[in-house]
Amino acid sequence: MPPNNPGQMGRYRALMTDTDREYISGEGDATEHQRQQSVTRVRSRIQDEIPQDIEILREHRPDLLEELREVVCEGEGDDDE
């Protein structure tokens, strides 16, 4: 992931907000309830929003869908090493 550039306009979130990343990774002082709320939000995005985005990319920008596929699938199987 590219580093934050203070000169850039606001960054958009991807799948997780900065707060979700902090809570899920265990950084900071998040409570278990806050961590679970972040997990629920991310799960909702995975199940509800990403499929819609994929369909739009499939229809209108298959090149971007392929880039997404490469990023998402790049790490598959790495856990087995």
Short mmCIF file of N, CA and C in Angstrom, two decimals:
data_model
loop_
_atom_site.label_atom_id
_atom_site.label_comp_id
_atom_site.label_asym_id
_atom_site.label_seq_id
_atom_site.Cartn_x
_atom_site.Cartn_y
_atom_site.Cartn_z
N MET A 1 0.85 -1.17 0.00
CA MET A 1 0.00 0.00 0.00
C MET A 1 0.89 1.23 0.00
N PRO A 2 0.60 2.20 -0.86
CA PRO A 2 1.42 3.40 -0.89
C PRO A 2 1.28 4.17 0.42
N PRO A 3 2.35 4.84 0.83
CA PRO A 3 2.26 5.62 2.07
C PRO A 3 1.34 6.81 1.89
N ASN A 4 0.81 7.30 3.01
CA ASN A 4 -0.02 8.51 2.98
C ASN A 4 0.84 9.68 2.51
N ASN A 5 0.29 10.50 1.66
CA ASN A 5 0.97 11.68 1.19
C ASN A 5 0.17 12.88 1.67
N PRO A 6 0.71 13.65 2.61
CA PRO A 6 -0.06 14.78 3.15
C PRO A 6 -0.49 15.77 2.09
N GLY A 7 0.19 15.83 0.96
CA GLY A 7 -0.18 16.75 -0.10
C GLY A 7 -1.36 16.27 -0.93
N GLN A 8 -1.74 15.01 -0.77
CA GLN A 8 -2.86 14.47 -1.54
C GLN A 8 -4.18 14.94 -0.96
N MET A 9 -5.20 14.94 -1.80
CA MET A 9 -6.54 15.18 -1.30
C MET A 9 -6.91 13.97 -0.45
N GLY A 10 -8.04 14.01 0.24
CA GLY A 10 -8.45 12.93 1.13
C GLY A 10 -8.40 11.56 0.47
N ARG A 11 -7.99 10.59 1.25
CA ARG A 11 -7.93 9.20 0.78
C ARG A 11 -9.28 8.55 0.97
N TYR A 12 -9.65 7.72 0.02
CA TYR A 12 -10.85 6.93 0.16
C TYR A 12 -10.50 5.64 0.87
N ARG A 13 -11.45 5.06 1.57
CA ARG A 13 -11.19 3.78 2.21
C ARG A 13 -11.36 2.68 1.17
N ALA A 14 -10.71 1.60 1.43
CA ALA A 14 -10.91 0.42 0.60
C ALA A 14 -11.94 -0.44 1.32
N LEU A 15 -11.53 -1.58 1.75
CA LEU A 15 -12.44 -2.47 2.47
C LEU A 15 -12.58 -2.07 3.92
N MET A 16 -11.49 -1.56 4.51
CA MET A 16 -11.52 -1.19 5.92
C MET A 16 -11.15 0.28 6.09
N THR A 17 -11.76 0.90 7.07
CA THR A 17 -11.36 2.25 7.45
C THR A 17 -10.07 2.14 8.27
N ASP A 18 -9.43 3.27 8.53
CA ASP A 18 -8.25 3.26 9.39
C ASP A 18 -8.61 2.72 10.77
N THR A 19 -9.79 3.07 11.26
CA THR A 19 -10.23 2.58 12.57
C THR A 19 -10.43 1.08 12.54
N ASP A 20 -11.07 0.56 11.48
CA ASP A 20 -11.24 -0.89 11.36
C ASP A 20 -9.89 -1.59 11.37
N ARG A 21 -8.94 -1.05 10.62
CA ARG A 21 -7.61 -1.65 10.58
C ARG A 21 -6.98 -1.68 11.96
N GLU A 22 -7.11 -0.58 12.69
CA GLU A 22 -6.53 -0.48 14.03
C GLU A 22 -7.19 -1.49 14.97
N TYR A 23 -8.51 -1.53 14.97
CA TYR A 23 -9.22 -2.42 15.88
C TYR A 23 -8.96 -3.89 15.55
N ILE A 24 -9.07 -4.26 14.28
CA ILE A 24 -8.92 -5.65 13.89
C ILE A 24 -7.49 -6.15 14.09
N SER A 25 -6.52 -5.27 13.88
CA SER A 25 -5.12 -5.67 14.04
C SER A 25 -4.70 -5.74 15.50
N GLY A 26 -5.55 -5.21 16.40
CA GLY A 26 -5.23 -5.25 17.82
C GLY A 26 -4.39 -4.07 18.29
N GLU A 27 -4.14 -3.11 17.41
CA GLU A 27 -3.40 -1.91 17.81
C GLU A 27 -4.33 -0.99 18.57
N GLY A 28 -3.79 -0.17 19.39
CA GLY A 28 -4.60 0.79 20.14
C GLY A 28 -5.31 0.13 21.30
N ASP A 29 -6.29 0.83 21.85
CA ASP A 29 -6.99 0.38 23.05
C ASP A 29 -8.44 0.02 22.78
N ALA A 30 -8.71 -0.64 21.68
CA ALA A 30 -10.08 -1.01 21.34
C ALA A 30 -10.60 -2.08 22.30
N THR A 31 -11.86 -1.98 22.64
CA THR A 31 -12.50 -3.02 23.44
C THR A 31 -12.85 -4.19 22.52
N GLU A 32 -13.17 -5.31 23.11
CA GLU A 32 -13.61 -6.46 22.32
C GLU A 32 -14.87 -6.11 21.54
N HIS A 33 -15.75 -5.36 22.15
CA HIS A 33 -16.98 -4.94 21.46
C HIS A 33 -16.65 -4.10 20.22
N GLN A 34 -15.71 -3.17 20.35
CA GLN A 34 -15.31 -2.34 19.20
C GLN A 34 -14.69 -3.19 18.11
N ARG A 35 -13.86 -4.17 18.50
CA ARG A 35 -13.27 -5.07 17.50
C ARG A 35 -14.35 -5.84 16.76
N GLN A 36 -15.32 -6.35 17.50
CA GLN A 36 -16.40 -7.11 16.86
C GLN A 36 -17.26 -6.24 15.97
N GLN A 37 -17.46 -4.98 16.35
CA GLN A 37 -18.21 -4.06 15.48
C GLN A 37 -17.47 -3.85 14.16
N SER A 38 -16.15 -3.71 14.23
CA SER A 38 -15.36 -3.55 13.01
C SER A 38 -15.45 -4.79 12.13
N VAL A 39 -15.37 -5.95 12.76
CA VAL A 39 -15.49 -7.21 12.00
C VAL A 39 -16.84 -7.27 11.31
N THR A 40 -17.89 -6.89 12.00
CA THR A 40 -19.24 -6.90 11.42
C THR A 40 -19.34 -5.93 10.25
N ARG A 41 -18.77 -4.74 10.39
CA ARG A 41 -18.80 -3.76 9.29
C ARG A 41 -18.05 -4.29 8.07
N VAL A 42 -16.88 -4.85 8.29
CA VAL A 42 -16.08 -5.37 7.16
C VAL A 42 -16.81 -6.54 6.51
N ARG A 43 -17.35 -7.43 7.31
CA ARG A 43 -18.10 -8.57 6.75
C ARG A 43 -19.27 -8.08 5.89
N SER A 44 -19.95 -7.04 6.36
CA SER A 44 -21.08 -6.49 5.61
C SER A 44 -20.60 -5.93 4.26
N ARG A 45 -19.47 -5.25 4.27
CA ARG A 45 -18.93 -4.72 3.00
C ARG A 45 -18.57 -5.86 2.05
N ILE A 46 -17.98 -6.91 2.59
CA ILE A 46 -17.60 -8.06 1.76
C ILE A 46 -18.83 -8.69 1.13
N GLN A 47 -19.86 -8.88 1.92
CA GLN A 47 -21.04 -9.60 1.45
C GLN A 47 -22.02 -8.74 0.66
N ASP A 48 -22.09 -7.44 0.97
CA ASP A 48 -23.12 -6.60 0.36
C ASP A 48 -22.59 -5.63 -0.69
N GLU A 49 -21.46 -5.01 -0.44
CA GLU A 49 -20.99 -3.96 -1.33
C GLU A 49 -20.04 -4.47 -2.42
N ILE A 50 -19.13 -5.33 -2.06
CA ILE A 50 -18.14 -5.78 -3.05
C ILE A 50 -18.80 -6.51 -4.23
N PRO A 51 -19.78 -7.39 -4.00
CA PRO A 51 -20.43 -8.03 -5.16
C PRO A 51 -21.03 -7.02 -6.15
N GLN A 52 -21.59 -5.93 -5.63
CA GLN A 52 -22.14 -4.90 -6.52
C GLN A 52 -21.03 -4.22 -7.31
N ASP A 53 -19.93 -3.93 -6.62
CA ASP A 53 -18.79 -3.31 -7.31
C ASP A 53 -18.24 -4.23 -8.40
N ILE A 54 -18.15 -5.51 -8.08
CA ILE A 54 -17.63 -6.48 -9.06
C ILE A 54 -18.52 -6.52 -10.29
N GLU A 55 -19.82 -6.52 -10.09
CA GLU A 55 -20.74 -6.56 -11.23
C GLU A 55 -20.58 -5.33 -12.13
N ILE A 56 -20.45 -4.17 -11.52
CA ILE A 56 -20.26 -2.94 -12.30
C ILE A 56 -18.94 -3.01 -13.07
N LEU A 57 -17.88 -3.46 -12.41
CA LEU A 57 -16.59 -3.58 -13.10
C LEU A 57 -16.66 -4.62 -14.21
N ARG A 58 -17.34 -5.73 -13.96
CA ARG A 58 -17.47 -6.77 -14.98
C ARG A 58 -18.11 -6.21 -16.24
N GLU A 59 -19.15 -5.40 -16.07
CA GLU A 59 -19.87 -4.84 -17.21
C GLU A 59 -19.14 -3.69 -17.89
N HIS A 60 -18.49 -2.84 -17.10
CA HIS A 60 -17.99 -1.58 -17.65
C HIS A 60 -16.48 -1.44 -17.68
N ARG A 61 -15.76 -2.12 -16.81
CA ARG A 61 -14.31 -2.00 -16.77
C ARG A 61 -13.66 -3.32 -16.39
N PRO A 62 -13.73 -4.31 -17.28
CA PRO A 62 -13.14 -5.61 -16.97
C PRO A 62 -11.64 -5.53 -16.68
N ASP A 63 -10.98 -4.52 -17.20
CA ASP A 63 -9.56 -4.35 -16.90
C ASP A 63 -9.34 -4.06 -15.42
N LEU A 64 -10.21 -3.24 -14.83
CA LEU A 64 -10.10 -2.96 -13.40
C LEU A 64 -10.49 -4.18 -12.56
N LEU A 65 -11.45 -4.95 -13.04
CA LEU A 65 -11.83 -6.17 -12.34
C LEU A 65 -10.64 -7.14 -12.31
N GLU A 66 -9.91 -7.22 -13.40
CA GLU A 66 -8.73 -8.08 -13.43
C GLU A 66 -7.66 -7.59 -12.46
N GLU A 67 -7.47 -6.29 -12.36
CA GLU A 67 -6.51 -5.75 -11.39
C GLU A 67 -6.94 -6.10 -9.97
N LEU A 68 -8.22 -5.97 -9.68
CA LEU A 68 -8.74 -6.32 -8.36
C LEU A 68 -8.49 -7.80 -8.09
N ARG A 69 -8.78 -8.63 -9.07
CA ARG A 69 -8.58 -10.08 -8.92
C ARG A 69 -7.13 -10.40 -8.61
N GLU A 70 -6.22 -9.74 -9.31
CA GLU A 70 -4.79 -9.99 -9.08
C GLU A 70 -4.39 -9.62 -7.66
N VAL A 71 -4.87 -8.49 -7.16
CA VAL A 71 -4.52 -8.06 -5.80
C VAL A 71 -5.13 -9.01 -4.77
N VAL A 72 -6.40 -9.34 -4.94
CA VAL A 72 -7.09 -10.18 -3.96
C VAL A 72 -6.53 -11.60 -3.96
N CYS A 73 -6.24 -12.12 -5.12
CA CYS A 73 -5.81 -13.51 -5.21
C CYS A 73 -4.31 -13.68 -5.06
N GLU A 74 -3.56 -12.60 -5.05
CA GLU A 74 -2.10 -12.65 -4.98
C GLU A 74 -1.60 -13.44 -3.78
N GLY A 75 -2.21 -13.27 -2.63
CA GLY A 75 -1.72 -13.90 -1.42
C GLY A 75 -2.30 -15.28 -1.14
N GLU A 76 -3.16 -15.79 -2.02
CA GLU A 76 -3.77 -17.10 -1.75
C GLU A 76 -2.71 -18.16 -1.62
N GLY A 77 -2.83 -18.96 -0.60
CA GLY A 77 -1.90 -20.06 -0.40
C GLY A 77 -0.66 -19.68 0.39
N ASP A 78 -0.44 -18.38 0.65
CA ASP A 78 0.75 -17.97 1.39
C ASP A 78 0.75 -18.46 2.83
N ASP A 79 -0.43 -18.71 3.39
CA ASP A 79 -0.52 -19.14 4.78
C ASP A 79 0.03 -20.55 4.97
N ASP A 80 0.12 -21.32 3.90
CA ASP A 80 0.56 -22.70 4.00
C ASP A 80 2.07 -22.84 4.10
N GLU A 81 2.80 -21.76 3.85
CA GLU A 81 4.26 -21.86 3.84
C GLU A 81 4.83 -21.86 5.22
#
